């Protein structure tokens, strides 16, 4: 596994990509993307390590990742590009006409690395259940990872999926909830208070792990822990605390950066805080 | 008029159940999911024979559709089973994003479509499902007419790569298509050759169209009767060939006029060959409780209604 310092170098470049992509498109969702940059970088480069050159829709023989909160497309595209699924210079086409990098992830445009469209919220955990069952039927011992938002848990389908995973003992499924406590209309607890998520998922029959999503060392440790929990008959839920907008001081912990792109001046200010570690696209 | 014999009335859903069991034996990648309607859907035989490939999802149709989409990743061919209402309207967004837009090989199998669901009433009698499904890019839409055809269609869609909506029903209806004939997706079936009018029917209304054809024949009207089991992709060639001979059209379906088979054929004709046309369908209203046969009369979906529509459309011919 790459060292924590090496992973941080990559996630810093990913953050630059997120700022430049949303600025270039004058739209998109930088807040949640910045918050999840450390996690998604560590997941691909340190935990899953899939083969980017031989991408198949079936994904047999490797770990799979599904992004349920599809508006985090900037961070996913950047990690996919930097990991080698496609030439990272293509990141510059984000949200442009005829791009493979649609506003929300799609398979229709055949971007390698993506197996399911997302954007309309609440479907990813069900999809991941399906992919995990398929792996079990195929006696494929790899894992299925699914990233969701905390606000997204307000969609009822997630709880259908949570019930199903426990009832069918889908223990090769690892779900990660990005607990940044923010959604479009404000703090999650003010919009619809989600209460004690750990108690909720435990009551649903899941094994729950807490993780700091902006601490690469903690991500490495807890994701490996989540992985070894396999085969115990329970799906695994990782409650991942993050700070929305992490890495850019004026965006941090502010729900107003959920779906707004930085302007020219803000972009200069943001990039000054993020070192160009791997070369911009 | 060509004779068709009812070899014994059966429900179309039983044709689905028999074929699903056969598919389970033929293809280890076929899996089935059901939302607490295993008996009504006739999926119990598959569930019993292949418990490791049968997934009881409970009363959670949205979850079922997305799970099915996920199972295609890894090469499974999922068949979902619930009533037509819960297979479409209830889960439209799941089908749209995770199945149609994501180009997943899911077979959405829907029973109890239309008013012939009967006594349960309008909450369960969906008449909009064909319209909802045909609007989705890449979705194949099939509405079968009897037990044999439903069985054949179920076998055929397993071999087709891409999302399919297969619609069938609850009541026992005449079984008249040949047993064990191959089902060709998108290929209309000419049931009776005629010269005066083209009747295009789908689902339960195909038998009604044949009954209407007999009555018309007695009155000296030679109706061409065509079974359009696949609403999408539509067999445009067969439809245009028929109307160029007959010069007028009646469509018949147990569905809303908006969005149904008649609507698809009208779109085709208005572009290619505008001709007098009448539509037998439910016109902008919900169903209600009652016996299936009573409801077909109430909503004007009987042979007599087709006969009247033929007389009207022929009077409009120039």
Coordinates of C-alpha atoms in Angstrom, one line a residue:
Chain A
X1 CA 0.0 0.0 0.0
X2 CA 1.3 3.5 -0.7
X3 CA 2.3 5.4 2.4
X4 CA 0.0 7.9 4.1
X5 CA 2.2 10.7 2.7
X6 CA 2.0 9.4 -0.8
X7 CA -1.8 9.1 -0.5
X8 CA -2.1 12.7 0.8
X9 CA -0.1 13.9 -2.2
X10 CA -2.6 12.3 -4.5
X11 CA -5.7 13.5 -2.6
X12 CA -4.3 17.1 -2.6
X13 CA -4.0 16.9 -6.4
X14 CA -7.6 15.4 -6.5
X15 CA -8.7 18.5 -4.5
X16 CA -7.1 20.8 -7.1
X17 CA -8.9 18.8 -9.8
X18 CA -12.2 19.3 -8.1
X19 CA -11.8 23.0 -7.8
X20 CA -10.6 23.4 -11.4
X21 CA -13.3 21.0 -12.8
X22 CA -16.2 22.8 -11.1
X23 CA -14.7 26.2 -11.9
X24 CA -14.3 25.2 -15.6
X25 CA -17.8 23.9 -15.8
X26 CA -19.2 26.8 -13.7
X27 CA -21.3 24.2 -12.0
X28 CA -21.0 21.0 -10.0
X29 CA -20.6 20.0 -6.4
X30 CA -17.3 20.9 -4.8
X31 CA -18.2 20.7 -1.1
X32 CA -18.9 17.0 -0.6
X33 CA -16.3 16.1 -3.2
X34 CA -13.5 17.9 -1.3
X35 CA -14.7 16.2 1.9
X36 CA -14.4 12.7 0.4
X37 CA -11.1 13.2 -1.5
X38 CA -9.0 11.5 1.2
X39 CA -11.4 8.6 1.5
X40 CA -11.9 7.9 -2.2
X41 CA -8.1 8.3 -2.9
X42 CA -7.3 5.8 -0.1
X43 CA -10.0 3.4 -1.2
X44 CA -8.8 3.1 -4.8
X45 CA -5.0 3.5 -4.3
X46 CA -4.7 1.7 -1.0
X47 CA -7.6 -0.7 -0.4
X48 CA -9.4 -1.9 -3.6
X49 CA -6.6 -1.5 -6.1
X50 CA -8.7 -2.6 -9.1
X51 CA -7.1 -3.1 -12.5
X52 CA -7.8 0.1 -14.4
X53 CA -6.5 -1.1 -17.8
X54 CA -8.9 -4.1 -18.1
X55 CA -12.1 -2.6 -17.0
X56 CA -15.1 -4.8 -17.4
X57 CA -18.8 -4.1 -16.6
X58 CA -19.0 -7.5 -14.8
X59 CA -16.0 -6.7 -12.5
X60 CA -15.4 -10.3 -11.8
X61 CA -12.4 -11.0 -9.6
X62 CA -12.1 -7.5 -8.2
X63 CA -13.6 -5.2 -5.6
X64 CA -16.4 -2.9 -6.9
X65 CA -17.3 0.6 -5.9
X66 CA -20.6 2.3 -6.3
X67 CA -21.2 6.0 -5.7
X68 CA -24.8 6.4 -4.5
X69 CA -24.6 10.2 -4.0
X70 CA -23.8 10.8 -7.7
X71 CA -23.3 14.6 -7.3
X72 CA -19.9 13.7 -5.9
X73 CA -18.9 13.0 -9.5
X74 CA -15.9 15.5 -9.5
X75 CA -14.0 13.6 -6.8
X76 CA -14.8 10.2 -8.4
X77 CA -13.8 11.3 -11.9
X78 CA -10.6 12.8 -10.6
X79 CA -9.7 9.6 -8.6
X80 CA -10.6 7.4 -11.7
X81 CA -8.5 9.6 -14.0
X82 CA -5.5 9.8 -11.6
X83 CA -5.7 6.0 -11.0
X84 CA -5.4 5.4 -14.7
X85 CA -8.9 4.5 -15.9
X86 CA -8.6 7.2 -18.6
X87 CA -6.3 10.0 -19.5
X88 CA -6.7 12.5 -16.6
X89 CA -6.6 15.4 -19.1
X90 CA -10.2 14.4 -19.9
X91 CA -11.1 15.9 -16.6
X92 CA -11.2 19.2 -18.4
X93 CA -14.3 18.2 -20.3
X94 CA -16.4 17.8 -17.1
X95 CA -20.0 18.8 -17.8
X96 CA -19.3 19.9 -21.3
X97 CA -21.4 19.0 -24.3
X98 CA -20.7 15.4 -25.6
X99 CA -18.4 14.6 -22.6
X100 CA -18.0 11.2 -21.0
X101 CA -17.9 13.0 -17.7
X102 CA -21.6 13.8 -17.3
X103 CA -22.8 16.1 -14.5
X104 CA -23.8 12.9 -12.7
X105 CA -22.1 9.5 -13.4
X106 CA -23.5 7.5 -16.3
X107 CA -22.6 4.3 -18.0
X108 CA -24.3 5.4 -21.2
X109 CA -21.2 7.4 -22.2
X110 CA -18.9 4.4 -21.5
X111 CA -16.5 6.1 -19.1
X112 CA -14.3 3.2 -17.8
X113 CA -14.7 2.7 -14.1
X114 CA -18.4 3.4 -13.9
X115 CA -20.9 0.6 -13.7
X116 CA -24.1 2.4 -12.7
X117 CA -25.7 5.7 -13.2
X118 CA -26.4 7.7 -10.0
X119 CA -27.7 11.1 -9.1
X120 CA -31.3 10.4 -8.2
X121 CA -30.6 9.6 -4.6
X122 CA -31.2 6.5 -2.5
X123 CA -30.6 3.7 -5.1
X124 CA -26.9 2.9 -4.6
X125 CA -27.2 0.7 -1.5
X126 CA -29.8 -1.5 -3.3
X127 CA -27.6 -1.7 -6.4
X128 CA -24.6 -2.6 -4.2
X129 CA -26.7 -5.4 -2.5
X130 CA -27.4 -6.8 -6.0
X131 CA -23.8 -6.7 -7.1
X132 CA -22.7 -8.3 -3.8
X133 CA -25.2 -11.1 -4.2
X134 CA -24.0 -11.6 -7.8
X135 CA -20.4 -12.0 -6.4
X136 CA -21.6 -14.6 -3.9
X137 CA -23.4 -16.6 -6.6
X138 CA -20.2 -16.4 -8.6
X139 CA -18.1 -17.5 -5.6
X140 CA -16.1 -14.3 -6.1
X141 CA -14.6 -13.4 -2.7
X142 CA -14.2 -9.7 -3.4
X143 CA -16.1 -6.8 -1.8
X144 CA -18.6 -4.3 -2.8
X145 CA -18.2 -0.7 -1.5
X146 CA -20.9 1.9 -1.6
X147 CA -20.5 5.6 -0.7
X148 CA -23.7 7.4 0.4
X149 CA -24.4 10.9 1.8
X150 CA -25.9 11.4 5.3
X151 CA -28.7 13.6 3.9
X152 CA -29.3 10.9 1.3
X153 CA -30.4 8.5 4.1
X154 CA -33.6 10.4 4.2
X155 CA -34.6 8.5 1.0
X156 CA -36.7 5.6 2.2
X157 CA -35.2 3.1 -0.2
X158 CA -31.9 3.1 1.8
X159 CA -33.8 1.5 4.7
X160 CA -35.3 -1.1 2.4
X161 CA -31.8 -1.9 1.3
X162 CA -30.5 -1.9 4.9
X163 CA -33.2 -4.4 6.0
X164 CA -32.5 -6.6 3.0
X165 CA -28.8 -6.7 3.5
X166 CA -29.1 -7.9 7.1
X167 CA -31.9 -10.4 6.3
X168 CA -30.0 -11.9 3.4
X169 CA -26.7 -11.8 5.3
X170 CA -24.9 -9.8 2.5
X171 CA -21.7 -9.7 4.4
X172 CA -19.5 -8.8 1.4
X173 CA -21.1 -5.4 1.3
X174 CA -19.3 -2.4 3.0
X175 CA -21.3 0.8 3.0
X176 CA -19.8 4.2 3.9
X177 CA -21.9 7.1 4.9
X178 CA -20.3 10.5 4.5
X179 CA -21.4 12.2 7.7
X180 CA -20.6 15.8 6.9
X181 CA -23.9 16.9 8.5
X182 CA -24.8 19.1 5.6
X183 CA -27.4 19.1 2.9
X184 CA -28.7 21.7 0.4
X185 CA -31.2 23.4 2.7
X186 CA -28.8 23.5 5.7
X187 CA -27.5 21.3 8.5
X188 CA -28.9 17.7 8.4
X189 CA -30.1 18.0 12.0
X190 CA -32.2 21.0 11.1
X191 CA -33.6 19.7 7.8
X192 CA -34.5 16.2 9.1
X193 CA -32.7 15.1 12.2
X194 CA -31.3 11.6 11.5
X195 CA -30.8 10.8 15.2
X196 CA -28.3 8.2 16.2
X197 CA -27.2 6.5 13.0
X198 CA -25.0 4.0 14.8
X199 CA -27.9 2.8 16.9
X200 CA -30.2 2.8 13.8
X201 CA -27.9 0.6 11.7
X202 CA -27.1 -1.7 14.6
X203 CA -30.8 -2.1 15.2
X204 CA -31.1 -3.0 11.5
X205 CA -28.5 -5.8 12.0
X206 CA -25.4 -4.1 10.6
X207 CA -21.9 -4.1 12.1
X208 CA -21.0 -0.4 12.5
X209 CA -17.6 1.2 12.5
X210 CA -16.8 4.8 13.0
X211 CA -14.0 6.5 10.9
X212 CA -12.5 9.9 10.4
X213 CA -12.8 10.5 6.7
X214 CA -10.3 13.3 6.7
X215 CA -7.5 11.3 8.3
X216 CA -5.8 9.0 5.8
X217 CA -4.2 6.8 8.6
X218 CA -7.6 6.3 10.2
X219 CA -9.2 5.5 6.8
X220 CA -6.6 2.9 6.1
X221 CA -7.0 1.3 9.5
X222 CA -10.8 1.3 9.6
X223 CA -11.3 0.1 6.0
X224 CA -9.0 -2.8 6.6
X225 CA -11.0 -3.6 9.7
X226 CA -14.2 -3.4 7.7
X227 CA -12.8 -5.8 5.2
X228 CA -11.8 -8.5 7.7
X229 CA -15.4 -8.4 9.1
X230 CA -16.3 -10.3 6.0
X231 CA -18.0 -13.7 6.4
X232 CA -19.5 -13.0 9.8
X233 CA -23.1 -12.8 8.4
X234 CA -23.5 -9.0 8.8
X235 CA -23.2 -6.2 6.3
X236 CA -20.7 -3.5 7.4
X237 CA -21.6 0.2 7.8
X238 CA -18.7 2.7 8.1
X239 CA -20.0 6.0 9.6
X240 CA -17.4 8.4 8.2
X241 CA -17.1 11.9 9.7
X242 CA -15.9 14.4 7.2
X243 CA -15.8 18.2 6.9
X244 CA -17.6 19.5 3.8
X245 CA -15.1 21.5 1.7
X246 CA -12.1 20.1 3.6
X247 CA -8.8 21.6 2.4
X248 CA -10.1 25.0 1.3
X249 CA -10.5 27.3 4.3
X250 CA -13.4 29.4 3.0
X251 CA -15.4 26.4 1.8
X252 CA -14.9 24.3 5.0
X253 CA -17.9 23.2 7.0
X254 CA -20.4 25.4 5.0
X255 CA -23.4 23.9 3.3
X256 CA -23.6 26.7 0.8
X257 CA -20.7 25.0 -1.0
X258 CA -22.8 21.9 -1.7
X259 CA -23.6 22.7 -5.3
X260 CA -21.9 26.0 -6.2
X261 CA -18.8 26.3 -8.3
X262 CA -16.0 28.7 -7.3
X263 CA -15.7 31.9 -9.4
X264 CA -12.3 33.1 -10.8
X265 CA -11.2 34.8 -7.7
X266 CA -12.3 32.1 -5.3
X267 CA -10.5 29.5 -7.6
X268 CA -7.2 31.4 -7.3
X269 CA -7.6 31.6 -3.6
X270 CA -8.5 27.9 -3.3
X271 CA -5.7 26.6 -5.5
X272 CA -3.2 28.7 -3.5
X273 CA -4.0 26.4 -0.5
X274 CA -3.6 23.2 -2.5
X275 CA -0.1 22.2 -3.8
X276 CA 0.1 20.9 -7.4
X277 CA 1.6 17.6 -6.5
X278 CA 1.1 15.5 -9.6
X279 CA 0.6 18.1 -12.3
X280 CA -2.7 19.7 -13.3
X281 CA -4.7 18.4 -16.3
Chain B
X1 CA -62.0 -16.3 -41.5
X2 CA -59.3 -18.5 -40.0
X3 CA -60.5 -20.5 -37.1
X4 CA -58.8 -20.3 -33.7
X5 CA -59.6 -22.8 -31.0
X6 CA -59.4 -22.2 -27.3
X7 CA -57.6 -25.3 -26.1
X8 CA -58.6 -24.5 -22.5
X9 CA -58.6 -21.2 -20.7
X10 CA -55.6 -20.5 -18.5
X11 CA -54.0 -17.4 -16.9
X12 CA -51.1 -15.8 -18.7
X13 CA -49.2 -15.6 -15.4
X14 CA -49.0 -19.4 -15.2
X15 CA -47.3 -19.3 -18.6
X16 CA -44.7 -17.0 -17.1
X17 CA -44.2 -19.3 -14.1
X18 CA -43.7 -22.4 -16.2
X19 CA -41.2 -20.7 -18.5
X20 CA -39.3 -19.3 -15.5
X21 CA -38.9 -22.8 -14.1
X22 CA -37.6 -23.9 -17.5
X23 CA -35.2 -21.1 -17.7
X24 CA -33.9 -22.0 -14.3
X25 CA -33.0 -25.4 -15.7
X26 CA -31.6 -24.1 -18.9
X27 CA -29.5 -21.2 -17.7
X28 CA -27.6 -21.0 -14.4
X29 CA -27.4 -17.2 -14.7
X30 CA -31.1 -16.7 -14.5
X31 CA -32.1 -15.4 -11.1
X32 CA -35.6 -14.3 -9.9
X33 CA -36.7 -11.7 -7.4
X34 CA -40.1 -11.3 -5.9
X35 CA -41.7 -8.7 -3.7
X36 CA -44.0 -10.8 -1.5
X37 CA -46.2 -12.1 -4.4
X38 CA -44.6 -15.4 -5.1
X39 CA -47.9 -17.3 -5.4
X40 CA -49.8 -14.7 -7.4
X41 CA -46.8 -14.4 -9.8
X42 CA -46.6 -18.2 -10.1
X43 CA -42.9 -18.0 -9.1
X44 CA -43.1 -20.7 -6.4
X45 CA -41.9 -23.5 -8.7
X46 CA -38.7 -21.6 -9.5
X47 CA -38.3 -20.6 -5.8
X48 CA -38.6 -24.3 -4.8
X49 CA -36.3 -25.7 -7.5
X50 CA -33.6 -23.0 -7.2
X51 CA -33.7 -21.5 -3.7
X52 CA -30.2 -20.2 -4.1
X53 CA -31.2 -18.2 -7.2
X54 CA -34.5 -16.9 -5.8
X55 CA -34.5 -13.7 -3.8
X56 CA -37.5 -12.8 -1.6
X57 CA -37.2 -9.0 -1.3
X58 CA -40.3 -8.4 0.8
X59 CA -42.7 -5.5 0.2
X60 CA -40.0 -3.2 -1.2
X61 CA -40.3 -2.9 -4.9
X62 CA -37.9 0.0 -5.3
X63 CA -35.3 -2.0 -3.6
X64 CA -36.1 -5.0 -5.8
X65 CA -35.6 -3.1 -9.1
X66 CA -32.2 -1.6 -8.0
X67 CA -31.0 -5.0 -6.6
X68 CA -31.9 -6.5 -10.0
X69 CA -29.9 -3.8 -11.7
X70 CA -26.9 -4.5 -9.5
X71 CA -27.1 -8.3 -10.1
X72 CA -26.5 -7.8 -13.8
X73 CA -23.0 -6.8 -12.8
X74 CA -21.5 -10.2 -12.5
X75 CA -23.5 -11.5 -15.4
X76 CA -26.8 -12.5 -13.8
X77 CA -30.1 -12.3 -15.8
X78 CA -32.6 -11.1 -13.2
X79 CA -36.3 -11.6 -13.6
X80 CA -38.4 -9.4 -11.2
X81 CA -41.9 -10.3 -10.4
X82 CA -44.7 -8.2 -9.0
X83 CA -48.0 -6.7 -10.2
X84 CA -47.8 -4.3 -13.1
X85 CA -48.7 -1.3 -11.0
X86 CA -45.8 -2.0 -8.6
X87 CA -43.5 -3.0 -11.5
X88 CA -43.8 0.4 -13.2
X89 CA -45.4 3.4 -11.6
X90 CA -44.2 2.7 -8.1
X91 CA -40.6 2.3 -9.2
X92 CA -40.3 4.5 -12.3
X93 CA -37.2 6.3 -11.1
X94 CA -35.4 3.1 -10.2
X95 CA -36.1 1.7 -13.6
X96 CA -35.2 4.9 -15.3
X97 CA -31.8 5.5 -13.7
X98 CA -30.5 2.1 -12.7
X99 CA -32.0 -0.1 -15.4
X100 CA -32.8 1.8 -18.6
X101 CA -30.3 4.7 -18.5
X102 CA -27.7 2.3 -17.1
X103 CA -28.4 -0.3 -19.9
X104 CA -28.9 -3.2 -17.5
X105 CA -30.2 -6.6 -18.6
X106 CA -33.2 -6.8 -16.3
X107 CA -36.4 -8.5 -17.2
X108 CA -39.3 -6.7 -15.5
X109 CA -42.2 -9.2 -15.4
X110 CA -45.5 -7.8 -14.5
X111 CA -48.8 -9.6 -13.8
X112 CA -52.3 -8.3 -13.0
X113 CA -52.1 -5.5 -15.6
X114 CA -55.3 -3.6 -16.6
X115 CA -58.9 -3.7 -15.4
X116 CA -59.1 -7.5 -15.6
X117 CA -57.3 -7.6 -12.3
X118 CA -60.9 -7.1 -11.1
X119 CA -62.2 -6.7 -7.6
X120 CA -59.2 -5.0 -6.0
X121 CA -60.0 -1.9 -8.0
X122 CA -58.2 1.1 -9.4
X123 CA -55.3 1.2 -6.9
X124 CA -54.1 -2.0 -8.4
X125 CA -55.4 -1.8 -12.0
X126 CA -52.7 0.1 -13.8
X127 CA -53.6 1.3 -17.3
X128 CA -50.6 3.5 -17.8
X129 CA -47.7 1.0 -17.6
X130 CA -47.1 0.5 -21.4
X131 CA -46.9 4.3 -21.8
X132 CA -44.5 4.7 -18.9
X133 CA -42.2 1.9 -20.1
X134 CA -42.2 2.7 -23.8
X135 CA -41.0 6.2 -23.1
X136 CA -37.8 4.9 -21.7
X137 CA -35.0 4.8 -24.3
X138 CA -33.8 1.2 -25.0
X139 CA -36.7 -0.5 -23.2
X140 CA -38.5 -3.4 -25.0
X141 CA -42.2 -3.6 -24.2
X142 CA -44.2 -6.8 -24.6
X143 CA -47.8 -7.5 -23.8
X144 CA -48.8 -11.2 -24.4
X145 CA -52.2 -12.5 -25.2
X146 CA -52.5 -16.0 -23.7
X147 CA -50.8 -18.7 -21.7
X148 CA -48.7 -20.1 -24.6
X149 CA -47.5 -16.8 -25.8
X150 CA -46.6 -15.6 -22.3
X151 CA -44.6 -18.8 -21.8
X152 CA -42.8 -18.4 -25.2
X153 CA -42.1 -14.7 -24.6
X154 CA -40.6 -15.4 -21.1
X155 CA -38.2 -17.8 -22.7
X156 CA -37.4 -15.4 -25.5
X157 CA -36.6 -12.4 -23.3
X158 CA -33.9 -14.4 -21.5
X159 CA -32.0 -14.5 -24.7
X160 CA -32.4 -10.9 -25.5
X161 CA -29.7 -8.6 -24.1
X162 CA -31.2 -5.4 -22.7
X163 CA -34.0 -4.3 -20.4
X164 CA -37.5 -5.7 -21.1
X165 CA -41.0 -5.0 -19.7
X166 CA -43.2 -8.1 -20.0
X167 CA -46.8 -7.5 -19.3
X168 CA -49.4 -10.1 -18.6
X169 CA -52.5 -10.6 -16.5
X170 CA -54.5 -12.2 -13.7
X171 CA -57.6 -13.9 -15.2
X172 CA -58.0 -17.2 -17.1
X173 CA -58.3 -16.3 -20.7
X174 CA -58.7 -18.4 -23.9
X175 CA -55.4 -20.2 -24.8
X176 CA -55.3 -20.3 -28.6
X177 CA -51.8 -19.6 -29.9
X178 CA -49.7 -22.7 -30.8
X179 CA -47.9 -24.3 -27.9
X180 CA -44.1 -24.3 -28.1
X181 CA -43.9 -21.8 -30.9
X182 CA -40.9 -19.5 -30.9
X183 CA -41.5 -16.0 -29.8
X184 CA -39.9 -13.4 -32.0
X185 CA -39.6 -10.0 -30.2
X186 CA -40.8 -7.2 -32.4
X187 CA -42.4 -9.4 -35.0
X188 CA -46.2 -8.9 -35.4
X189 CA -48.3 -12.0 -36.0
X190 CA -50.8 -12.0 -38.8
X191 CA -53.8 -13.9 -37.4
X192 CA -56.3 -13.3 -40.2
X193 CA -55.9 -11.9 -43.6
X194 CA -58.4 -9.3 -44.7
X195 CA -59.0 -6.4 -47.0
X196 CA -61.5 -4.0 -45.4
X197 CA -59.9 -3.0 -42.1
X198 CA -56.7 -3.6 -40.1
X199 CA -57.4 -4.5 -36.5
X200 CA -54.2 -4.3 -34.4
X201 CA -54.7 -5.8 -30.9
X202 CA -52.5 -6.6 -28.0
X203 CA -52.7 -8.6 -24.8
X204 CA -56.2 -9.9 -23.7
X205 CA -57.8 -7.9 -26.5
X206 CA -56.4 -10.1 -29.2
X207 CA -59.0 -12.8 -28.5
X208 CA -61.7 -10.1 -28.5
X209 CA -60.4 -9.0 -31.9
X210 CA -60.8 -12.5 -33.2
X211 CA -64.4 -12.7 -31.8
X212 CA -65.1 -9.3 -33.5
X213 CA -63.6 -10.7 -36.7
X214 CA -66.1 -13.5 -36.8
X215 CA -69.0 -11.1 -36.3
X216 CA -67.7 -8.8 -39.0
X217 CA -67.2 -11.7 -41.4
X218 CA -70.9 -12.6 -41.0
X219 CA -71.7 -9.0 -42.1
X220 CA -69.5 -9.3 -45.1
X221 CA -66.5 -7.4 -43.7
X222 CA -63.1 -9.0 -44.1
X223 CA -61.0 -7.8 -41.2
X224 CA -57.2 -8.3 -41.2
X225 CA -56.3 -9.1 -37.6
X226 CA -52.8 -8.7 -36.3
X227 CA -51.4 -9.5 -32.9
X228 CA -49.0 -6.8 -31.9
X229 CA -47.4 -8.5 -28.8
X230 CA -44.4 -6.1 -28.9
X231 CA -45.3 -2.5 -28.6
X232 CA -41.7 -1.5 -28.6
X233 CA -39.9 -1.9 -31.0
X234 CA -43.0 -1.7 -33.1
X235 CA -43.2 -3.8 -36.2
X236 CA -43.7 -0.8 -38.5
X237 CA -43.2 -2.8 -41.7
X238 CA -46.0 -5.2 -40.9
X239 CA -48.4 -2.4 -39.8
X240 CA -47.7 -0.2 -42.9
X241 CA -48.1 -3.2 -45.3
X242 CA -51.4 -4.1 -43.8
X243 CA -52.9 -0.6 -43.8
X244 CA -51.8 0.1 -47.4
X245 CA -54.1 -2.8 -48.3
X246 CA -57.0 -2.1 -46.0
X247 CA -57.0 1.7 -45.8
X248 CA -58.3 2.0 -42.3
X249 CA -57.3 1.0 -38.8
X250 CA -58.8 -0.1 -35.4
X251 CA -56.5 -0.7 -32.4
X252 CA -57.6 -2.6 -29.3
X253 CA -55.8 -2.8 -25.9
X254 CA -56.5 -3.1 -22.2
X255 CA -54.6 0.1 -21.5
X256 CA -55.1 3.9 -21.4
X257 CA -55.5 5.5 -24.8
X258 CA -52.8 7.9 -23.9
X259 CA -49.5 6.1 -24.2
X260 CA -50.8 2.8 -25.4
X261 CA -50.5 0.7 -28.6
X262 CA -53.0 2.9 -30.5
X263 CA -50.9 5.9 -29.6
X264 CA -47.8 4.3 -31.0
X265 CA -49.6 3.2 -34.3
X266 CA -51.1 6.7 -34.6
X267 CA -47.7 8.2 -34.4
X268 CA -46.4 5.9 -37.1
X269 CA -49.4 6.5 -39.5
X270 CA -49.4 10.2 -39.1
X271 CA -45.8 10.2 -40.4
X272 CA -46.0 7.5 -43.0
X273 CA -49.6 7.1 -44.2
X274 CA -52.4 9.1 -42.4
X275 CA -55.6 7.0 -42.5
X276 CA -58.9 6.9 -40.6
X277 CA -58.3 5.3 -37.3
X278 CA -60.3 4.3 -34.2
X279 CA -58.9 3.2 -30.8
X280 CA -60.4 0.8 -28.4
X281 CA -58.8 1.6 -25.1
X282 CA -59.7 3.2 -21.7
X283 CA -60.0 6.9 -22.3
X284 CA -58.6 9.1 -19.5
X285 CA -60.2 7.4 -16.5
X286 CA -59.4 5.1 -13.6
X287 CA -60.8 1.6 -13.3
X288 CA -63.0 0.3 -10.4
X289 CA -63.9 -2.9 -8.6
X290 CA -65.9 -5.6 -10.3
X291 CA -65.5 -8.9 -12.1
X292 CA -63.1 -8.9 -15.0
X293 CA -65.8 -9.6 -17.6
X294 CA -68.0 -6.9 -16.2
X295 CA -65.2 -4.4 -16.3
X296 CA -64.3 -5.2 -19.9
X297 CA -68.0 -4.4 -20.8
X298 CA -68.0 -1.3 -18.5
X299 CA -64.9 0.2 -20.1
X300 CA -65.8 -0.7 -23.7
X301 CA -63.2 -3.4 -24.3
X302 CA -65.4 -6.1 -25.7
X303 CA -65.7 -7.6 -29.2
X304 CA -68.9 -5.6 -29.7
X305 CA -67.0 -2.4 -29.2
X306 CA -64.4 -3.4 -31.8
X307 CA -67.2 -4.2 -34.2
X308 CA -68.7 -0.8 -33.7
X309 CA -65.3 0.9 -34.2
X310 CA -64.8 -1.0 -37.4
X311 CA -68.1 0.2 -38.8
X312 CA -67.3 3.7 -37.8
X313 CA -63.8 3.7 -39.2
X314 CA -64.9 2.1 -42.5
X315 CA -67.6 4.9 -42.9
X316 CA -64.7 7.4 -42.7
X317 CA -62.8 5.8 -45.6
X318 CA -62.6 7.9 -48.7

